[in-house]
Amino acid sequence: MKILRIAALAAGVLLAMSQLVPAQAVGQHGAKYKWDLKPTGSTAQFRGLAAVSKDVAWVAGSAGQVLRTLDGGRHWQNVSPPGQTLLFRDVEAFDADHAVILAIGVGEDSRVFRTADGGKHWAETFRNTDPNAFYDCLDFNNSRHGLALSDPVDGKFRIAATEDGGRSWKVQSTKGMPAALPGEFAFAASGTCLVAGPGRMAWFATGGGERPRVFRTLDGGRSWKVSDSPMASGGAAGIFSLAFRGPLFGVAVGGDFEKPTEAVKAASVTTDGGRSWKLVPADKAPKGYRSGSAFVPWSPATVVAVGPSGSDVSLDGGRSWTQFYDGSFDSVECAGHGHQAGCWASGAKGAVARLSR
């Protein structure tokens, strides 16, 4: 069951953390990046992360907790929906006031909440009522159009869509969705198993089956095409995160979360919008299983990936990677323009950091 895979994922992350020395920057080959930790005072695991700028970020995690910073992480506000103990795994923020969060789980545990006043008030805008559905992640093309992804129901992945910024959601017909493979599912690891692109484009990635795959849509989720990936797949392996720079150039990272310090076919790249993928050789791949990835705003070919055994940077669009940090994070997100651009990471035991260079 999916809930057992989540428990195994958490156990694997904790095992990896116990094997690590204290995290430190280890820049190599011109990669001068490092993470500046921003203490939150929380012990939650923050897999949900939304970067708005170098000053504004949101995190969402276990025990129904949601935090927000407006000053670059110096101070954090607890803006959690009252009375919730749900497992939040994704948050998408449009600015300092407007955000949407996704709770994951079987049946009615999968829910979406929205705020328009910085977390002072939250409205539940979607509750899954199908006991066979399990929502993993969501993303937005813009402030109005967004998609949320569920694991297969009756042999096909399921999509819920919003046209009003998350105020309401409609489960889409699966007529345009290719059939799922036996055992295929998506990983609710960092909120980036589904990513939205320009226009009405979006992609989502899978694992668990005989091979990992990447699905893509050009029409806001009404119809999908699917491509095989050369990355690892299996009960604990597959693609955990996607990141795209525009409509064509993308990276996929993942591996096997039961082998967090091994680069088990852990990365691939596309230059044709996800129609085909090229595996990154092990000697150039991230140095272990990675659960999150993001292109940085200030460099068109620079990508960052994070996982329980470290963080890596690629300066060539994902074709080769260098580890620059050996601490644990689950998620990474970047946003903003010019001097307001910023990248953030989050993870276990309330860990949050901002990227510096």
Short mmCIF file of C-alpha atoms in Angstrom, two decimals:
data_model
loop_
_atom_site.label_atom_id
_atom_site.label_comp_id
_atom_site.label_asym_id
_atom_site.label_seq_id
_atom_site.Cartn_x
_atom_site.Cartn_y
_atom_site.Cartn_z
CA MET A 1 0.00 0.00 0.00
CA LYS A 2 1.07 3.58 -0.65
CA ILE A 3 1.01 4.48 3.04
CA LEU A 4 3.56 1.72 3.73
CA ARG A 5 5.83 3.11 1.01
CA ILE A 6 5.64 6.51 2.71
CA ALA A 7 6.68 4.95 6.01
CA ALA A 8 9.57 3.18 4.28
CA LEU A 9 10.63 6.46 2.67
CA ALA A 10 10.68 8.22 6.04
CA ALA A 11 12.65 5.36 7.59
CA GLY A 12 15.19 5.45 4.75
CA VAL A 13 15.70 9.19 5.19
CA LEU A 14 16.24 8.82 8.93
CA LEU A 15 18.72 5.99 8.36
CA ALA A 16 20.66 8.12 5.92
CA MET A 17 20.71 11.04 8.33
CA SER A 18 22.09 8.84 11.10
CA GLN A 19 25.01 7.88 8.85
CA LEU A 20 26.03 11.43 7.97
CA VAL A 21 28.65 13.66 9.53
CA PRO A 22 27.46 17.20 10.30
CA ALA A 23 26.50 18.98 7.09
CA GLN A 24 29.01 21.32 5.55
CA ALA A 25 29.69 23.04 2.26
CA VAL A 26 32.21 21.23 0.06
CA GLY A 27 32.35 23.33 -3.11
CA GLN A 28 34.31 21.82 -6.00
CA HIS A 29 35.07 22.60 -9.62
CA GLY A 30 33.92 26.19 -9.40
CA ALA A 31 30.65 25.37 -7.63
CA LYS A 32 30.71 27.98 -4.85
CA TYR A 33 27.25 27.30 -3.58
CA LYS A 34 26.35 26.66 0.05
CA TRP A 35 23.27 26.45 2.23
CA ASP A 36 22.75 29.00 5.00
CA LEU A 37 20.59 27.37 7.65
CA LYS A 38 17.57 29.37 8.84
CA PRO A 39 16.36 27.89 12.17
CA THR A 40 12.58 27.53 12.34
CA GLY A 41 12.17 26.33 15.92
CA SER A 42 10.13 23.42 14.60
CA THR A 43 10.70 19.66 14.64
CA ALA A 44 8.35 18.93 11.72
CA GLN A 45 9.51 17.38 8.49
CA PHE A 46 9.00 19.98 5.78
CA ARG A 47 8.63 18.29 2.39
CA GLY A 48 6.31 21.05 1.18
CA LEU A 49 8.22 24.17 0.14
CA ALA A 50 7.35 27.30 -1.83
CA ALA A 51 9.93 29.96 -2.68
CA VAL A 52 8.54 33.41 -3.54
CA SER A 53 11.77 35.42 -3.36
CA LYS A 54 14.98 35.61 -1.36
CA ASP A 55 12.93 37.04 1.52
CA VAL A 56 9.60 35.21 1.30
CA ALA A 57 9.13 31.44 1.58
CA TRP A 58 6.55 28.98 2.88
CA VAL A 59 7.06 25.45 4.24
CA ALA A 60 4.46 22.77 4.97
CA GLY A 61 4.96 19.46 6.68
CA SER A 62 4.02 16.88 9.24
CA ALA A 63 1.48 17.35 12.04
CA GLY A 64 -0.43 19.89 9.98
CA GLN A 65 2.27 22.55 10.31
CA VAL A 66 2.75 25.48 7.92
CA LEU A 67 5.33 28.26 8.44
CA ARG A 68 6.06 31.47 6.56
CA THR A 69 8.97 33.91 6.54
CA LEU A 70 8.96 37.46 5.20
CA ASP A 71 12.52 38.42 6.11
CA GLY A 72 14.79 35.80 4.57
CA GLY A 73 14.35 33.25 7.33
CA ARG A 74 15.30 35.40 10.30
CA HIS A 75 11.81 34.98 11.71
CA TRP A 76 9.13 32.37 11.03
CA GLN A 77 5.40 32.68 11.58
CA ASN A 78 3.27 29.66 12.37
CA VAL A 79 0.36 30.03 9.94
CA SER A 80 -0.94 26.46 10.19
CA PRO A 81 -4.62 25.77 9.50
CA PRO A 82 -6.19 25.46 12.96
CA GLY A 83 -7.01 22.04 14.31
CA GLN A 84 -5.28 20.09 11.53
CA THR A 85 -2.95 17.14 12.04
CA LEU A 86 -2.78 16.21 8.37
CA LEU A 87 0.40 15.34 6.50
CA PHE A 88 1.13 18.36 4.30
CA ARG A 89 3.45 17.48 1.42
CA ASP A 90 3.16 20.38 -0.99
CA VAL A 91 2.66 24.13 -0.86
CA GLU A 92 2.45 26.55 -3.78
CA ALA A 93 2.64 30.26 -2.95
CA PHE A 94 1.95 33.12 -5.35
CA ASP A 95 3.16 35.84 -2.97
CA ALA A 96 3.37 36.58 0.74
CA ASP A 97 -0.42 36.31 1.17
CA HIS A 98 -1.76 33.75 -1.32
CA ALA A 99 -0.89 30.07 -0.99
CA VAL A 100 -2.34 26.60 -1.60
CA ILE A 101 -1.36 23.51 0.40
CA LEU A 102 -1.88 19.81 -0.26
CA ALA A 103 -2.40 17.16 2.41
CA ILE A 104 -1.70 13.60 1.28
CA GLY A 105 -3.13 10.26 2.29
CA VAL A 106 -5.70 7.65 1.44
CA GLY A 107 -9.24 8.81 0.75
CA GLU A 108 -10.30 11.93 2.63
CA ASP A 109 -6.81 12.53 3.99
CA SER A 110 -6.01 13.99 0.56
CA ARG A 111 -7.19 17.61 0.78
CA VAL A 112 -6.37 21.08 -0.52
CA PHE A 113 -6.52 24.32 1.51
CA ARG A 114 -6.15 27.91 0.33
CA THR A 115 -5.34 31.21 2.03
CA ALA A 116 -5.54 34.77 0.71
CA ASP A 117 -4.37 36.59 3.83
CA GLY A 118 -1.00 35.11 4.70
CA GLY A 119 -2.39 32.15 6.61
CA LYS A 120 -4.66 34.03 9.00
CA HIS A 121 -7.57 32.11 7.51
CA TRP A 122 -7.68 28.92 5.46
CA ALA A 123 -10.49 27.45 3.38
CA GLU A 124 -10.67 23.77 2.51
CA THR A 125 -11.28 23.81 -1.24
CA PHE A 126 -10.93 20.13 -2.14
CA ARG A 127 -11.45 16.86 -0.30
CA ASN A 128 -10.90 13.57 -2.06
CA THR A 129 -13.83 11.21 -1.49
CA ASP A 130 -12.57 8.25 -3.52
CA PRO A 131 -11.05 5.67 -1.13
CA ASN A 132 -8.76 4.47 -3.92
CA ALA A 133 -7.25 7.87 -4.73
CA PHE A 134 -4.08 9.25 -3.14
CA TYR A 135 -2.92 12.73 -4.16
CA ASP A 136 0.85 13.28 -4.26
CA CYS A 137 1.65 16.80 -5.48
CA LEU A 138 0.30 19.90 -7.19
CA ASP A 139 1.58 22.85 -9.21
CA PHE A 140 0.34 25.96 -11.03
CA ASN A 141 1.04 27.38 -14.48
CA ASN A 142 0.06 30.82 -13.19
CA SER A 143 -2.08 32.36 -10.46
CA ARG A 144 -5.25 30.72 -11.83
CA HIS A 145 -4.48 27.42 -13.57
CA GLY A 146 -3.23 24.48 -11.54
CA LEU A 147 -3.21 20.68 -11.40
CA ALA A 148 -3.04 18.07 -8.63
CA LEU A 149 -1.92 14.48 -9.24
CA SER A 150 -3.30 11.28 -7.71
CA ASP A 151 -1.92 7.77 -7.99
CA PRO A 152 -3.81 5.50 -10.39
CA VAL A 153 -7.48 4.75 -9.82
CA ASP A 154 -8.96 1.99 -11.96
CA GLY A 155 -5.69 1.71 -13.86
CA LYS A 156 -5.09 5.39 -14.68
CA PHE A 157 -3.48 8.36 -12.94
CA ARG A 158 -6.04 10.94 -11.87
CA ILE A 159 -5.84 14.72 -12.23
CA ALA A 160 -7.79 17.42 -10.38
CA ALA A 161 -7.70 20.88 -11.98
CA THR A 162 -8.43 24.43 -10.86
CA GLU A 163 -9.16 27.46 -13.04
CA ASP A 164 -9.56 29.98 -10.21
CA GLY A 165 -6.34 29.86 -8.24
CA GLY A 166 -7.31 26.91 -6.07
CA ARG A 167 -10.71 28.18 -4.92
CA SER A 168 -12.36 25.17 -6.54
CA TRP A 169 -11.21 21.91 -8.12
CA LYS A 170 -12.66 19.49 -10.64
CA VAL A 171 -11.52 15.91 -11.12
CA GLN A 172 -10.74 15.45 -14.81
CA SER A 173 -11.90 12.70 -17.12
CA THR A 174 -9.25 10.00 -17.61
CA LYS A 175 -10.13 9.44 -21.28
CA GLY A 176 -6.97 11.28 -22.35
CA MET A 177 -4.73 9.56 -19.77
CA PRO A 178 -2.57 6.58 -20.85
CA ALA A 179 -2.97 3.42 -18.79
CA ALA A 180 -0.69 2.99 -15.77
CA LEU A 181 1.77 0.13 -15.57
CA PRO A 182 1.30 -2.54 -12.89
CA GLY A 183 2.59 -1.14 -9.60
CA GLU A 184 3.22 2.33 -11.04
CA PHE A 185 2.74 5.37 -8.77
CA ALA A 186 4.14 8.83 -8.02
CA PHE A 187 6.36 9.78 -5.07
CA ALA A 188 5.03 12.36 -2.60
CA ALA A 189 8.58 13.26 -1.61
CA SER A 190 9.09 16.96 -2.37
CA GLY A 191 6.07 18.38 -4.15
CA THR A 192 7.84 18.14 -7.50
CA CYS A 193 6.57 14.85 -8.91
CA LEU A 194 4.30 17.14 -10.98
CA VAL A 195 5.53 20.45 -12.40
CA ALA A 196 3.71 23.03 -14.51
CA GLY A 197 5.34 24.90 -17.39
CA PRO A 198 4.51 27.75 -19.76
CA GLY A 199 1.02 28.03 -21.22
CA ARG A 200 -0.94 24.95 -20.19
CA MET A 201 2.02 22.56 -20.19
CA ALA A 202 2.73 20.20 -17.31
CA TRP A 203 4.68 17.01 -16.61
CA PHE A 204 4.56 14.32 -13.95
CA ALA A 205 6.94 11.48 -13.17
CA THR A 206 6.53 7.96 -11.83
CA GLY A 207 8.23 4.93 -10.36
CA GLY A 208 7.25 1.65 -8.80
CA GLY A 209 6.62 -0.18 -12.08
CA GLU A 210 8.92 -2.04 -14.43
CA ARG A 211 10.24 1.29 -15.73
CA PRO A 212 9.84 4.93 -14.69
CA ARG A 213 7.94 7.23 -17.02
CA VAL A 214 7.24 10.91 -17.62
CA PHE A 215 3.75 12.06 -18.65
CA ARG A 216 3.25 15.41 -20.39
CA THR A 217 0.26 17.58 -21.32
CA LEU A 218 -0.09 20.63 -23.54
CA ASP A 219 -3.74 21.37 -22.77
CA GLY A 220 -3.97 21.77 -19.02
CA GLY A 221 -4.35 18.10 -18.19
CA ARG A 222 -7.13 17.05 -20.55
CA SER A 223 -4.87 14.80 -22.63
CA TRP A 224 -1.45 13.27 -21.91
CA LYS A 225 1.43 11.59 -23.73
CA VAL A 226 3.92 9.38 -21.93
CA SER A 227 7.60 8.53 -22.44
CA ASP A 228 9.81 5.87 -20.89
CA SER A 229 12.82 6.90 -18.82
CA PRO A 230 16.18 5.13 -18.55
CA MET A 231 16.34 5.79 -14.80
CA ALA A 232 15.96 3.18 -12.05
CA SER A 233 12.54 1.81 -11.16
CA GLY A 234 11.07 -0.59 -8.62
CA GLY A 235 9.17 -0.62 -5.36
CA ALA A 236 11.44 2.01 -3.84
CA ALA A 237 12.88 3.52 -7.02
CA GLY A 238 11.95 5.84 -9.83
CA ILE A 239 11.78 9.54 -10.66
CA PHE A 240 11.10 11.60 -7.55
CA SER A 241 11.44 15.11 -8.96
CA LEU A 242 11.21 17.04 -12.22
CA ALA A 243 12.47 20.53 -13.04
CA PHE A 244 12.03 22.37 -16.36
CA ARG A 245 13.54 25.53 -17.84
CA GLY A 246 10.94 26.56 -20.39
CA PRO A 247 9.05 24.12 -22.62
CA LEU A 248 11.99 21.96 -23.76
CA PHE A 249 14.84 21.64 -21.27
CA GLY A 250 14.28 19.52 -18.20
CA VAL A 251 15.93 17.30 -15.62
CA ALA A 252 14.68 14.33 -13.65
CA VAL A 253 16.26 13.11 -10.42
CA GLY A 254 15.54 10.21 -8.12
CA GLY A 255 17.08 6.80 -7.67
CA ASP A 256 16.34 4.25 -4.94
CA PHE A 257 15.37 5.69 -1.55
CA GLU A 258 16.38 2.43 0.12
CA LYS A 259 19.92 3.14 -1.13
CA PRO A 260 20.15 6.87 -0.34
CA THR A 261 23.93 7.16 -0.66
CA GLU A 262 24.14 5.37 -4.02
CA ALA A 263 23.60 6.99 -7.44
CA VAL A 264 21.34 4.25 -8.80
CA LYS A 265 20.47 5.63 -12.25
CA ALA A 266 19.64 8.79 -10.39
CA ALA A 267 19.34 11.50 -13.07
CA SER A 268 18.38 12.10 -16.69
CA VAL A 269 17.87 15.08 -19.00
CA THR A 270 15.56 16.05 -21.85
CA THR A 271 15.94 18.67 -24.58
CA ASP A 272 12.64 18.00 -26.36
CA GLY A 273 10.04 18.71 -23.70
CA GLY A 274 10.07 15.26 -22.16
CA ARG A 275 9.54 13.22 -25.31
CA SER A 276 12.89 11.50 -24.78
CA TRP A 277 15.33 11.25 -21.87
CA LYS A 278 19.06 10.61 -21.69
CA LEU A 279 20.55 8.97 -18.61
CA VAL A 280 23.33 10.82 -16.79
CA PRO A 281 26.26 8.40 -16.29
CA ALA A 282 26.92 7.33 -12.71
CA ASP A 283 30.27 9.15 -12.57
CA LYS A 284 28.54 12.44 -13.47
CA ALA A 285 25.26 11.92 -11.61
CA PRO A 286 24.28 13.25 -8.18
CA LYS A 287 26.10 11.36 -5.43
CA GLY A 288 23.01 9.53 -4.17
CA TYR A 289 19.24 9.33 -4.23
CA ARG A 290 17.75 12.81 -4.73
CA SER A 291 14.16 13.80 -3.94
CA GLY A 292 14.02 17.44 -5.10
CA SER A 293 15.39 19.62 -7.91
CA ALA A 294 15.11 23.17 -9.22
CA PHE A 295 16.69 25.47 -11.82
CA VAL A 296 18.16 28.59 -10.21
CA PRO A 297 16.77 31.94 -11.46
CA TRP A 298 20.09 33.64 -12.15
CA SER A 299 21.66 31.09 -14.51
CA PRO A 300 19.86 29.34 -17.40
CA ALA A 301 21.86 26.10 -17.14
CA THR A 302 22.30 25.77 -13.35
CA VAL A 303 20.24 23.18 -11.46
CA VAL A 304 20.29 22.17 -7.79
CA ALA A 305 19.23 18.76 -6.45
CA VAL A 306 18.76 17.70 -2.82
CA GLY A 307 18.29 14.47 -0.91
CA PRO A 308 19.01 12.82 2.44
CA SER A 309 22.71 12.30 1.69
CA GLY A 310 23.53 15.70 0.21
CA SER A 311 22.99 18.46 -2.33
CA ASP A 312 24.46 18.70 -5.82
CA VAL A 313 24.71 21.45 -8.42
CA SER A 314 24.87 21.14 -12.19
CA LEU A 315 26.22 24.02 -14.25
CA ASP A 316 25.37 22.41 -17.61
CA GLY A 317 21.64 21.76 -17.44
CA GLY A 318 21.86 18.47 -15.55
CA ARG A 319 24.45 16.65 -17.69
CA SER A 320 27.01 16.55 -14.87
CA TRP A 321 26.72 17.19 -11.13
CA THR A 322 29.02 18.17 -8.25
CA GLN A 323 28.11 17.64 -4.60
CA PHE A 324 28.50 20.83 -2.57
CA TYR A 325 26.76 19.90 0.70
CA ASP A 326 26.56 16.68 2.69
CA GLY A 327 23.57 17.46 4.90
CA SER A 328 20.00 16.25 4.48
CA PHE A 329 17.17 18.08 2.69
CA ASP A 330 14.02 16.78 1.02
CA SER A 331 12.89 19.71 -1.13
CA VAL A 332 14.34 22.65 -3.06
CA GLU A 333 12.52 25.53 -4.76
CA CYS A 334 13.70 28.72 -6.46
CA ALA A 335 11.84 31.89 -7.46
CA GLY A 336 12.15 35.62 -7.99
CA HIS A 337 14.04 37.87 -10.38
CA GLY A 338 17.17 40.00 -10.18
CA HIS A 339 18.26 40.90 -6.66
CA GLN A 340 15.03 39.35 -5.30
CA ALA A 341 15.82 35.87 -6.65
CA GLY A 342 16.25 33.15 -4.07
CA CYS A 343 16.50 29.37 -3.63
CA TRP A 344 15.35 27.52 -0.52
CA ALA A 345 15.62 23.97 0.80
CA SER A 346 13.68 22.16 3.53
CA GLY A 347 13.65 18.81 5.26
CA ALA A 348 13.50 16.84 8.49
CA LYS A 349 13.57 18.20 12.05
CA GLY A 350 12.42 21.66 10.91
CA ALA A 351 15.41 22.18 8.64
CA VAL A 352 15.20 25.12 6.24
CA ALA A 353 18.06 26.88 4.43
CA ARG A 354 18.61 29.51 1.77
CA LEU A 355 21.16 29.11 -1.01
CA SER A 356 24.10 31.49 -1.18
CA ARG A 357 26.90 31.81 -3.70
#
